[in-house]
Coordinates of C-alpha atoms in Angstrom, one line a residue:
X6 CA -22.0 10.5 73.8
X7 CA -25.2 12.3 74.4
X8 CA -26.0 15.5 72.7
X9 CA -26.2 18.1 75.3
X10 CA -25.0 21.6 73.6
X11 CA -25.8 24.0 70.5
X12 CA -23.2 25.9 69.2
X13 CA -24.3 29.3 67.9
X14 CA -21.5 31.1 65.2
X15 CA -22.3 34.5 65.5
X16 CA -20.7 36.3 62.4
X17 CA -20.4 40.1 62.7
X18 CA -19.0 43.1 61.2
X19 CA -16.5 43.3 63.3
X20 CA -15.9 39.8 64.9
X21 CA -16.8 36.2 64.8
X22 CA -18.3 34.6 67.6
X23 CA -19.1 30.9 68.7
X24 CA -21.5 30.3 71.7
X25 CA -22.2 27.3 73.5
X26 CA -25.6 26.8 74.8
X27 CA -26.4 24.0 77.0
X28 CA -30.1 22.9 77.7
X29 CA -31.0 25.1 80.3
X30 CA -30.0 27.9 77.3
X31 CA -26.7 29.3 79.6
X32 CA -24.1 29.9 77.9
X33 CA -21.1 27.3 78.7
X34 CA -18.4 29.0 76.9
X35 CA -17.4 31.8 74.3
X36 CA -14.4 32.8 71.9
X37 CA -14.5 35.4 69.3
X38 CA -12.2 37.2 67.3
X39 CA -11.7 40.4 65.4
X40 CA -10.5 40.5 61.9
X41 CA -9.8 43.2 59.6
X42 CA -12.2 46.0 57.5
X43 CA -10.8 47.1 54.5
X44 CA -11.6 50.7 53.6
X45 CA -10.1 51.1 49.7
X46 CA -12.0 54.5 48.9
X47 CA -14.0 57.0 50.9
X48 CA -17.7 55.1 51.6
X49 CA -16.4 52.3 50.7
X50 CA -16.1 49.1 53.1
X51 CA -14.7 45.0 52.4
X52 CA -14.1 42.3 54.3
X53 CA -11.8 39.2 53.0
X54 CA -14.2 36.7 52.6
X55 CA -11.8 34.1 53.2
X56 CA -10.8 35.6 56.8
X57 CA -14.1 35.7 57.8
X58 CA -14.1 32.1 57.2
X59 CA -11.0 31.0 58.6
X60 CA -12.2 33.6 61.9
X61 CA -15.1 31.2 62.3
X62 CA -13.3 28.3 62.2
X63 CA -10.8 29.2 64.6
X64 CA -13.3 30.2 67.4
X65 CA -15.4 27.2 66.6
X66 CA -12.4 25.1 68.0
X67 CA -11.3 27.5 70.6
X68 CA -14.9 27.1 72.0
X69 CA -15.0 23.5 72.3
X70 CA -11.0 23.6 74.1
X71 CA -12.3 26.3 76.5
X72 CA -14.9 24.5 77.6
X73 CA -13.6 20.7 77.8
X74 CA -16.7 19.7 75.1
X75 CA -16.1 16.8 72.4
X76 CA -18.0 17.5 69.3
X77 CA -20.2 14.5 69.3
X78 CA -22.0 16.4 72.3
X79 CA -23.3 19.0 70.0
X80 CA -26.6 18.6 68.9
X81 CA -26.7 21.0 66.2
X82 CA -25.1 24.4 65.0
X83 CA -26.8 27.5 64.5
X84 CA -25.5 30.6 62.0
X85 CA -26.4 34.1 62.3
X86 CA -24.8 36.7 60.5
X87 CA -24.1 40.3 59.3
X88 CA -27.0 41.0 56.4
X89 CA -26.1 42.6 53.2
X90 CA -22.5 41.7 52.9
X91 CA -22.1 40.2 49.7
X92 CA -19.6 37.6 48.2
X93 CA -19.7 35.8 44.8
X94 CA -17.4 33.0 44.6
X95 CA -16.6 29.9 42.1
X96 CA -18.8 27.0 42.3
X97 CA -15.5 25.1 41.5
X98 CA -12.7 26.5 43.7
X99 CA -14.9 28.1 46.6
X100 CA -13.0 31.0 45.9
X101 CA -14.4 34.8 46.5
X102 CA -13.5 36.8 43.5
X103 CA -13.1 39.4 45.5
X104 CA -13.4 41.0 48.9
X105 CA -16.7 40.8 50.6
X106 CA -18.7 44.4 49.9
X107 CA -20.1 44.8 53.0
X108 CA -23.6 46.1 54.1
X109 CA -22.3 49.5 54.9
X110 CA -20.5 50.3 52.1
X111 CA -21.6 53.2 49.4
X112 CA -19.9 52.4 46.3
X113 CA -23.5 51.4 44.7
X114 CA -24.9 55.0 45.8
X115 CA -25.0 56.3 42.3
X116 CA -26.5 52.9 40.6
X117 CA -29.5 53.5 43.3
X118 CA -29.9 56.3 41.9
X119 CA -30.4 55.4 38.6
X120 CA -32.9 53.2 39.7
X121 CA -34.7 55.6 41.0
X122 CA -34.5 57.8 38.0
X123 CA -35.9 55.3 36.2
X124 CA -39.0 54.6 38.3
X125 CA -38.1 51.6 40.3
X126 CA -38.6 52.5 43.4
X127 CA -42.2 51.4 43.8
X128 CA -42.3 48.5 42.4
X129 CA -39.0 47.3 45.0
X130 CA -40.7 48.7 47.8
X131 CA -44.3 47.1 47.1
X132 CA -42.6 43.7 46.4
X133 CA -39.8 43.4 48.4
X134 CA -40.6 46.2 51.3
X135 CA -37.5 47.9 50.8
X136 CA -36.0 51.1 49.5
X137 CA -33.8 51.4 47.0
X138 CA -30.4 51.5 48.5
X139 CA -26.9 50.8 48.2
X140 CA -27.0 49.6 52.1
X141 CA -28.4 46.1 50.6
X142 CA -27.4 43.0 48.5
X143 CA -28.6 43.7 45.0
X144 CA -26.8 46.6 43.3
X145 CA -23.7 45.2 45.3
X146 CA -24.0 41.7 43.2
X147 CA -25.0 44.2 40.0
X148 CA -21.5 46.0 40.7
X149 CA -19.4 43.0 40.8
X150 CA -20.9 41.8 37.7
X151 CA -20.0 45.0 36.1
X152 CA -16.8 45.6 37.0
X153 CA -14.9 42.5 37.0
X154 CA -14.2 41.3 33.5
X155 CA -16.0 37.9 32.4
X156 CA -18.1 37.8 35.9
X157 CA -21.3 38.3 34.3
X158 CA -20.8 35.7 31.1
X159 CA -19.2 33.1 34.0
X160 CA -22.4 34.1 36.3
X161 CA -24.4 32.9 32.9
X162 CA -22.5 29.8 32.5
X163 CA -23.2 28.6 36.3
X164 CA -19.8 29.3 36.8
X165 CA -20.3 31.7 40.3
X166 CA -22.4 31.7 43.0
X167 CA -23.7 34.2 45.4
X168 CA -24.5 34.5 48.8
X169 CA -25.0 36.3 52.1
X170 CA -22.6 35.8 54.7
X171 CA -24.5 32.7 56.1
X172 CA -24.6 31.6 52.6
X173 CA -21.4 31.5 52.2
X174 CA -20.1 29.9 56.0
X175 CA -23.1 27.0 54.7
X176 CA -21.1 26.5 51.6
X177 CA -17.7 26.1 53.2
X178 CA -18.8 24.3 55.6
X179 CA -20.7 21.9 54.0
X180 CA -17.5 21.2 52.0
X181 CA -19.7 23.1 49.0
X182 CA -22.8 20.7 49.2
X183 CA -24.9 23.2 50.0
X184 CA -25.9 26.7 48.1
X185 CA -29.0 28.0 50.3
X186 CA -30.3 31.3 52.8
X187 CA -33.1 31.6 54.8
X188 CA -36.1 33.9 54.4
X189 CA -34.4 36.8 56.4
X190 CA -31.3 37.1 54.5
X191 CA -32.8 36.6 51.3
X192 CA -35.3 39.6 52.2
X193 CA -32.5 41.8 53.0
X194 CA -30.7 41.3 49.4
X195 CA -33.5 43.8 47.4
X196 CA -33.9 41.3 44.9
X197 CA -36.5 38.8 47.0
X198 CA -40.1 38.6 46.7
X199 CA -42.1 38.9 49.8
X200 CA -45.4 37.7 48.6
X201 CA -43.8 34.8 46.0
X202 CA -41.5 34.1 48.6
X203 CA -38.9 33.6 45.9
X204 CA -36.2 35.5 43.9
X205 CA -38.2 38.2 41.9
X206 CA -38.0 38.0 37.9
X207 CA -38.1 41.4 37.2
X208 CA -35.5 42.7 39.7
X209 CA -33.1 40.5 38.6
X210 CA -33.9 41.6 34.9
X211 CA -33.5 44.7 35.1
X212 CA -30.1 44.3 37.2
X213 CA -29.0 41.8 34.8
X214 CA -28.1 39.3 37.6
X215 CA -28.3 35.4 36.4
X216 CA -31.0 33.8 38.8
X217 CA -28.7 30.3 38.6
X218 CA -26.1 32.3 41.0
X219 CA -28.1 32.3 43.5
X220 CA -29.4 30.2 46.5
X221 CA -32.3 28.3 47.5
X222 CA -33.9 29.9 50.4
X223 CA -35.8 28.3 52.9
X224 CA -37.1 29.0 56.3
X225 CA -34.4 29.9 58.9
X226 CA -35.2 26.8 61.1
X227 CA -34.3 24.0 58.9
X228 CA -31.6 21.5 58.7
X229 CA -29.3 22.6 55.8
X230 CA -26.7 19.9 56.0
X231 CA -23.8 19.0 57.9
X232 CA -20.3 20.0 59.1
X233 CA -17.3 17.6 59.5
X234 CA -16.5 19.0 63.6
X235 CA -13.3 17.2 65.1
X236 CA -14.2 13.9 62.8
X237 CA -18.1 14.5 63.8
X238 CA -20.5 15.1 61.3
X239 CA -22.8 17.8 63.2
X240 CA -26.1 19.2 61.4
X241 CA -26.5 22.4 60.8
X242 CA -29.7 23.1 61.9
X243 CA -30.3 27.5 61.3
X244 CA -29.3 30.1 59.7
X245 CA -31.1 33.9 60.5
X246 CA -29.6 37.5 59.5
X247 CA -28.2 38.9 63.1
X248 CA -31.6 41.2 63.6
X249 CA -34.2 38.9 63.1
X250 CA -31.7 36.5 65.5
X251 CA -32.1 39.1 68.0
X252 CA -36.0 39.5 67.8
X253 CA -36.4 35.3 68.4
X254 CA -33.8 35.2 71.2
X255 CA -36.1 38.2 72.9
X256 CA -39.2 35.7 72.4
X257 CA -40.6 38.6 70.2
X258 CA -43.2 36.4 69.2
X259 CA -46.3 38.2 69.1
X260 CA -47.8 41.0 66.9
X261 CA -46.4 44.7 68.5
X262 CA -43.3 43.0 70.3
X263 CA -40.5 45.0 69.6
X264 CA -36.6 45.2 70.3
X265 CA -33.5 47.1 69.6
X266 CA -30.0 45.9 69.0
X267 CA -27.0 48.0 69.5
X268 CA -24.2 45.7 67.6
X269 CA -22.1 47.8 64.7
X270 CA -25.3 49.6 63.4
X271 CA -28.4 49.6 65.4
X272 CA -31.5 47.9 64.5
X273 CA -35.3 48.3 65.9
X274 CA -37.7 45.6 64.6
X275 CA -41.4 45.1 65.9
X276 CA -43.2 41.9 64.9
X277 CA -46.3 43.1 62.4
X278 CA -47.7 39.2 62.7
X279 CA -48.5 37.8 59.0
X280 CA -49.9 41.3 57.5
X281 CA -47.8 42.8 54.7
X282 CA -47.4 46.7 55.4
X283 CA -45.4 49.3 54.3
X284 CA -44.4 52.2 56.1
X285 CA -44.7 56.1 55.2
X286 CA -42.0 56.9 57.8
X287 CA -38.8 55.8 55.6
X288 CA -38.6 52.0 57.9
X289 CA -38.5 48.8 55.8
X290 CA -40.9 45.6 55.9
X291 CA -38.8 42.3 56.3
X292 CA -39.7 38.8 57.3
X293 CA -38.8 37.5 60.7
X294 CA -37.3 34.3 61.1
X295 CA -39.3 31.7 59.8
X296 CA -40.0 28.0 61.2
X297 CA -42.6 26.8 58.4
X298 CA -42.4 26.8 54.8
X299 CA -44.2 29.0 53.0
X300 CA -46.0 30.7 56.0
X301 CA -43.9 34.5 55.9
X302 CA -44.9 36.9 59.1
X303 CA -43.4 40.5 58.6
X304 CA -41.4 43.0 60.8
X305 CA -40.9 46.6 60.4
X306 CA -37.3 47.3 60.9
X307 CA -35.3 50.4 61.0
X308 CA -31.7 50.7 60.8
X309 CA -28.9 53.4 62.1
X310 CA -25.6 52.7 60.4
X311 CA -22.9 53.6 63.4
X312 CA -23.8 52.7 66.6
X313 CA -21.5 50.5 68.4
X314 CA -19.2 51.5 65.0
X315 CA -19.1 55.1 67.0
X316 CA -17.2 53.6 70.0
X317 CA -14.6 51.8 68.2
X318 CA -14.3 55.2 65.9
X319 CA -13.5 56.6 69.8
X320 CA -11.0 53.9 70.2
X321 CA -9.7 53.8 66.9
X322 CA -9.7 56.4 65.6
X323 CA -9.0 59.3 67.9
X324 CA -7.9 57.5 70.5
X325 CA -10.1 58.7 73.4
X326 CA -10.3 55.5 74.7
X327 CA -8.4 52.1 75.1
X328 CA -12.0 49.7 75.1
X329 CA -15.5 49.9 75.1
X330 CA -15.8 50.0 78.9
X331 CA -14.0 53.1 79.0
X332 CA -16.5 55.0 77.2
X333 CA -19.1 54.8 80.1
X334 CA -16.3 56.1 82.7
X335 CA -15.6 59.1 80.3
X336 CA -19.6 59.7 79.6
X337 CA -19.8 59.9 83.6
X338 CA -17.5 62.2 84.4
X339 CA -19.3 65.2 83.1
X340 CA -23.0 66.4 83.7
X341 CA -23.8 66.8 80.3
X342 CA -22.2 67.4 76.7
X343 CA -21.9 71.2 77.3
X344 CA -23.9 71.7 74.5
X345 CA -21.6 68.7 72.5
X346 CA -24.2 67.0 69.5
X347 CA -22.4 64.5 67.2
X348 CA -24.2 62.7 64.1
X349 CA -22.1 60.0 63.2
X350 CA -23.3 59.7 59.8
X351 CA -20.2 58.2 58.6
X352 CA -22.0 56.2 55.8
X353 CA -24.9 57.8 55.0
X354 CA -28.1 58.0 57.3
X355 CA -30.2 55.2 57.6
X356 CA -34.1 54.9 58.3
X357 CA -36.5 57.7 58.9
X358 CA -33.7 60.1 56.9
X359 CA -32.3 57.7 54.1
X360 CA -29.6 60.1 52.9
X361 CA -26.7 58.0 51.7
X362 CA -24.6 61.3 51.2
X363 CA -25.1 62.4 54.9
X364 CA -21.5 62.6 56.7
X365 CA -20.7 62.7 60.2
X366 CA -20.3 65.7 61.8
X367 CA -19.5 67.4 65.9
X368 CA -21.7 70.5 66.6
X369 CA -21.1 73.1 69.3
X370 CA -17.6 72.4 70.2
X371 CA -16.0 75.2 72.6
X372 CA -12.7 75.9 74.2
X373 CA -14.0 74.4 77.2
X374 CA -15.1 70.8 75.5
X375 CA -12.9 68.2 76.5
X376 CA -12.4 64.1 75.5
X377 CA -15.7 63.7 78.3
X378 CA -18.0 65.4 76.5
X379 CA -17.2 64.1 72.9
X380 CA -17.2 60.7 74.3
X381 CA -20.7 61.5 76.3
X382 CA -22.1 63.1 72.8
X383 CA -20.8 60.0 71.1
X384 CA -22.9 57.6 73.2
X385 CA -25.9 60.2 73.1
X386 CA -25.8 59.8 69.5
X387 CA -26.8 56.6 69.9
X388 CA -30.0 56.9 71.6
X389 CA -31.4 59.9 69.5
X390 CA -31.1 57.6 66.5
X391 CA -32.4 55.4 68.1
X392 CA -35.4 57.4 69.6
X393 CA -36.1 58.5 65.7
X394 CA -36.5 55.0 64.9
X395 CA -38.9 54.4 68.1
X396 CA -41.2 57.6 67.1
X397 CA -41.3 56.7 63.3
X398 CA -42.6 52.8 63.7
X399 CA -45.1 54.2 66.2
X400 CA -46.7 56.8 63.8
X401 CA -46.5 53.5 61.5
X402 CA -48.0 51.3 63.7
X403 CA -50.6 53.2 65.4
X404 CA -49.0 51.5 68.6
X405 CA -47.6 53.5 71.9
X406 CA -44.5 51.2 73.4
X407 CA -44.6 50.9 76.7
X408 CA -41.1 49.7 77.2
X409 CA -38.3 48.6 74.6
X410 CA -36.5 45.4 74.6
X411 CA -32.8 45.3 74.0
X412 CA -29.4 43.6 73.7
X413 CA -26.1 43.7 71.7
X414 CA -22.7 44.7 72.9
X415 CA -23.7 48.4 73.5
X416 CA -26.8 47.4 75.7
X417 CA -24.2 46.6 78.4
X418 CA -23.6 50.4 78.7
X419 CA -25.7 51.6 81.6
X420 CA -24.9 55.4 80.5
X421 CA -26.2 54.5 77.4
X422 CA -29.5 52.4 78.5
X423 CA -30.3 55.0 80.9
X424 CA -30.0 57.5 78.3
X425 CA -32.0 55.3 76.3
X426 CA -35.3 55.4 78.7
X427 CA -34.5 59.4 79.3
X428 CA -35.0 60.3 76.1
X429 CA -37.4 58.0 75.3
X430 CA -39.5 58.1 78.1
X431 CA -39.9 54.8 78.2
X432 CA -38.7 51.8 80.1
X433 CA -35.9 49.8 78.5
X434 CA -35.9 46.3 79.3
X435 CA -32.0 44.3 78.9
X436 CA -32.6 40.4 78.9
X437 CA -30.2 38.6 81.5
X438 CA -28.9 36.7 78.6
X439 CA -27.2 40.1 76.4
X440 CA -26.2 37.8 73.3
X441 CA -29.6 37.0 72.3
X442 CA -28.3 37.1 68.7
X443 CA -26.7 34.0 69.2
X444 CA -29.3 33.0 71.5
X445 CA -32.2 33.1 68.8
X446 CA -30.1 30.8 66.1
X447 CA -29.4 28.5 68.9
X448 CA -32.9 28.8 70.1
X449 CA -34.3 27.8 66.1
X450 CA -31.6 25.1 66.1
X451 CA -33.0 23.7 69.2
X452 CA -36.4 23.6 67.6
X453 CA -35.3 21.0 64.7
X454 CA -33.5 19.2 67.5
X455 CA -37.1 19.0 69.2
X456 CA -35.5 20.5 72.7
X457 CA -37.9 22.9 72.9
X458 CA -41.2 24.6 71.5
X459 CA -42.3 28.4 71.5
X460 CA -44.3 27.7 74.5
X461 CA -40.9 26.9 76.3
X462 CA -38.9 29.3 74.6
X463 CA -41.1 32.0 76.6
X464 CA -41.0 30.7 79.7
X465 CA -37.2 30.9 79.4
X466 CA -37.0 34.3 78.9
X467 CA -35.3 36.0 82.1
X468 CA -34.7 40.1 82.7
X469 CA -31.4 41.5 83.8
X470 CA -32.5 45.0 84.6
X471 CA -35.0 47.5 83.8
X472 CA -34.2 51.2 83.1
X473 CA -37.1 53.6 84.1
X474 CA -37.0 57.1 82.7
X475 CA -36.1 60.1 84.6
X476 CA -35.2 62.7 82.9
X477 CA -37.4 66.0 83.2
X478 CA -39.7 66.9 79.7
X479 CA -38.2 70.5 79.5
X480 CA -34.4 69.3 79.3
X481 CA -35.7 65.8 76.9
X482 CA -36.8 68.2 74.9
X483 CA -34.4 70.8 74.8
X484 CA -31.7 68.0 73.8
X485 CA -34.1 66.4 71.4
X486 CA -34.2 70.0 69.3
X487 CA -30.4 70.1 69.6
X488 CA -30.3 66.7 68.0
X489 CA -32.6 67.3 64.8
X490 CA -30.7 71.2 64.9
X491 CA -27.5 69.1 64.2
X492 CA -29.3 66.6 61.8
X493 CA -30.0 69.6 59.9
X494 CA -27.1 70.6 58.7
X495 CA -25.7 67.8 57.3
X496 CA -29.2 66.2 55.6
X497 CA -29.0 66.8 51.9
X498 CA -32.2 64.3 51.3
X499 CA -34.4 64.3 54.6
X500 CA -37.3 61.9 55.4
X501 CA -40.3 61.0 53.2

């Protein structure tokens, strides 16, 4: 039976996904499925590792029943994932041993810093274009080491192994042949060298972390092994964190090409071509997804922790809505916020602020405010982080956007888009094809496969719609000063 589809797992916070791509790069058929957070102390966030797994799984079958496809018709599978999330498991068993600390949790706040006390900070930044934080990998593995007893002396004796979440999907899947990352989850752990292109020495030193724990990276296109499918034995052919996914599904190819995705957090990245720079605006350098060893290109990436997290917060937990879609009914049926600002800091701030002890708060709240204008405020939230992130990587860059690429579950919000481009005042572009995720690990899959080249993967790319801003300057910047007003009284840090 000829090969005719590439199945893309999408592993998020919040869900796991399987795609099927055919060809033509339409998507045939979809499953996904929530599973549960864990939230043990306040800042503090876990998956079970072994649900995500099992998640996977199920909507890797469900995918193939939907659609009527036998597993010998899959070329290849794809992987991208949540970054950060860290799980250290036994080589032997394959078991976690314990939960999954996931990329938004806080627990590592006060090791950070320590690490800063002790004049770390440049050094991590210059090598591995990061900040100290506990929003990535490093001090997460550091913790488990330290607090479970015999982890560390077992991590010595080759006994554990860790990994990112694609890591550890590879391992499982691969029946535990396989202990390897690609360049973008590896440069999202704080403990990867972006000029070496391998795990740094003296990071892992002075976190006391065993380097034998950990996996062999390689680029994000690249066949890491196979996957028993049905009684088929079907490569697995990428693995990319869920951003740098996102910028090769948008064919962000080219130096300056930027996008924004509006999944659980929200996450701007602009291709910066194979230059190494640092910003002075509090954003992060990272490697894009990479199709030849040993030849890194760099993004600039900035992150804001809740975003689509804000909307199920709606649904969750005050119950101002029943689903997503409701939000933009809600948002609509007011004019404005009435003077309504929410900062949903409700892990820390992310990039240009960086203040891990930020907390969420709901300014100018009157008698009058109703479940509308929380719920407006709520998505506007969204787009004021996300126009921080816009005006910091352009003082970085020395480059004016002229429009902004973007996709995720949120970008199906029109409130929201429009908003977007309002405050902005810039056109927002959203791809016909919204799970462009997906799309870009089944897009590098493709590429070992020999379906495509870049050439063609640009010719592919199709537009759904195109915001265009209208709001007038006076009231864009009235509600711009009522955002950093609100920002102010919860900062305890502020930007660099």
């Amino acid at each position: 039976m000829e090969p005719s589809y590439i199945l893309a797992l999408d592993q998020g916070t919040t869900t796991s996904r399987a795609i099927l791509f055919d060809r033509n790069q339409h998507i045939v058929s979809m499953a996904q499925k929530e599973y549960e957070q864990f939230y043990p102390q306040a800042g503090w966030v876990e998956h079970d590792a072994e649900e995500i797994l099992d998640s996977q799984r199920e909507v890797m079958k469900r995918v193939l029943r939907d659609s009527g496809v036998f597993a010998g018709q899959i070329a290849a599978i794809g992987i991208t994932n949540q970054r950060e999330t860290t799980i250290v498991w036994d080589r032997k068993t394959g078991r976690p041993i314990y939960n999954a600390i996931v990329w938004q949790c806080r627990r590592t706040a006060p090791q950070c810093e320590q690490m800063v006390a002790d004049g770390c900070e440049q050094y991590i930044r210059e090598n591995t274009g990061l900040r100290i934080d506990a929003y990535f990998s490093a001090t997460k593995v550091k913790w488990l080491l330290d607090h479970l007893p015999g982890a560390r002396e077992r991590a010595k004796r080759g006994e554990l192994l860790f990994g990112t979440v694609d890591t550890w999907l590879i391992w499982r899947l691969t029946g535990g042949r396989v202990h390897a990352t690609d360049y973008t989850n590896a440069s999202r752990t704080m403990m990867f060298n972006l000029h070496s292109l391998d795990w740094d020495e003296n990071i892992l030193y002075e976190l006391d972390i065993p380097r034998c724990m950990l996996p062999e990276v390689v680029p994000s296109s690249h066949l890491f092994g196979t996957t028993n499918l049905e009684g088929v034995d079907v490569p697995i052919a990428s693995a990319v964190g869920d951003q740098q996914a996102a910028l090769f599904g948008q064919t962000c190819f080219r130096k300056g090409d930027c996008k924004n995705t509006y999944g659980t957090g929200c996450f701007l990245l602009m291709n910066m071509g194979p230059e190494f720079r640092l910003s002075r605006h509090g954003l992060l350098t990272t490697l894009t997804a990479g199709t030849v060893p040993g030849r890194p290109e760099y993004a600039m990436e900035g992150s804001v922790f809740s975003a689509g997290a804000v909307i199920q917060w709606l649904r969750d937990g005050l119950g101002l809505i029943s689903n997503a879609e409701e939000s933009e009914f809600f948002a609509r049926q007011v004019e404005d916020t009435g003077g309504v600002v929410m900062v949903p800091a409700f892990t820390g701030l992310g990039a240009p602020y960086w203040d891990m002890y930020a907390r969420g708060t709901i300014c100018g709240l009157t008698r009058g405010s109703g479940r509308s204008h929380i719920v407006r405020a709520a998505l506007e939230s969204i787009g004021y982080q996300s126009m921080d992130l816009v005006e910091a990587m352009e003082a970085d860059t020395d480059l004016a956007l002229s429009s902004l690429r973007v996709d995720g579950g949120a970008s199906a919000n029109d409130f929201l888009m429009q908003f977007q481009a309002d405050i902005l005042g810039r056109k927002v572009i959203r791809p016909l094809i919204h799970e462009t995720t997906a799309l870009g690990a089944a897009c590098l899959a493709g590429l070992v496969c020999g379906w495509w080249n870049m050439d063609e993967l640009l010719r592919k790319r199709t537009t759904d719609q195109e915001f265009d801003p209208s709001m007038d300057t006076s009231r864009r910047q009235r509600l711009i000063d009522q955002w950093h007003a609100a920002l102010s009284q919860i900062l305890h840090i502020g930007c660099d």
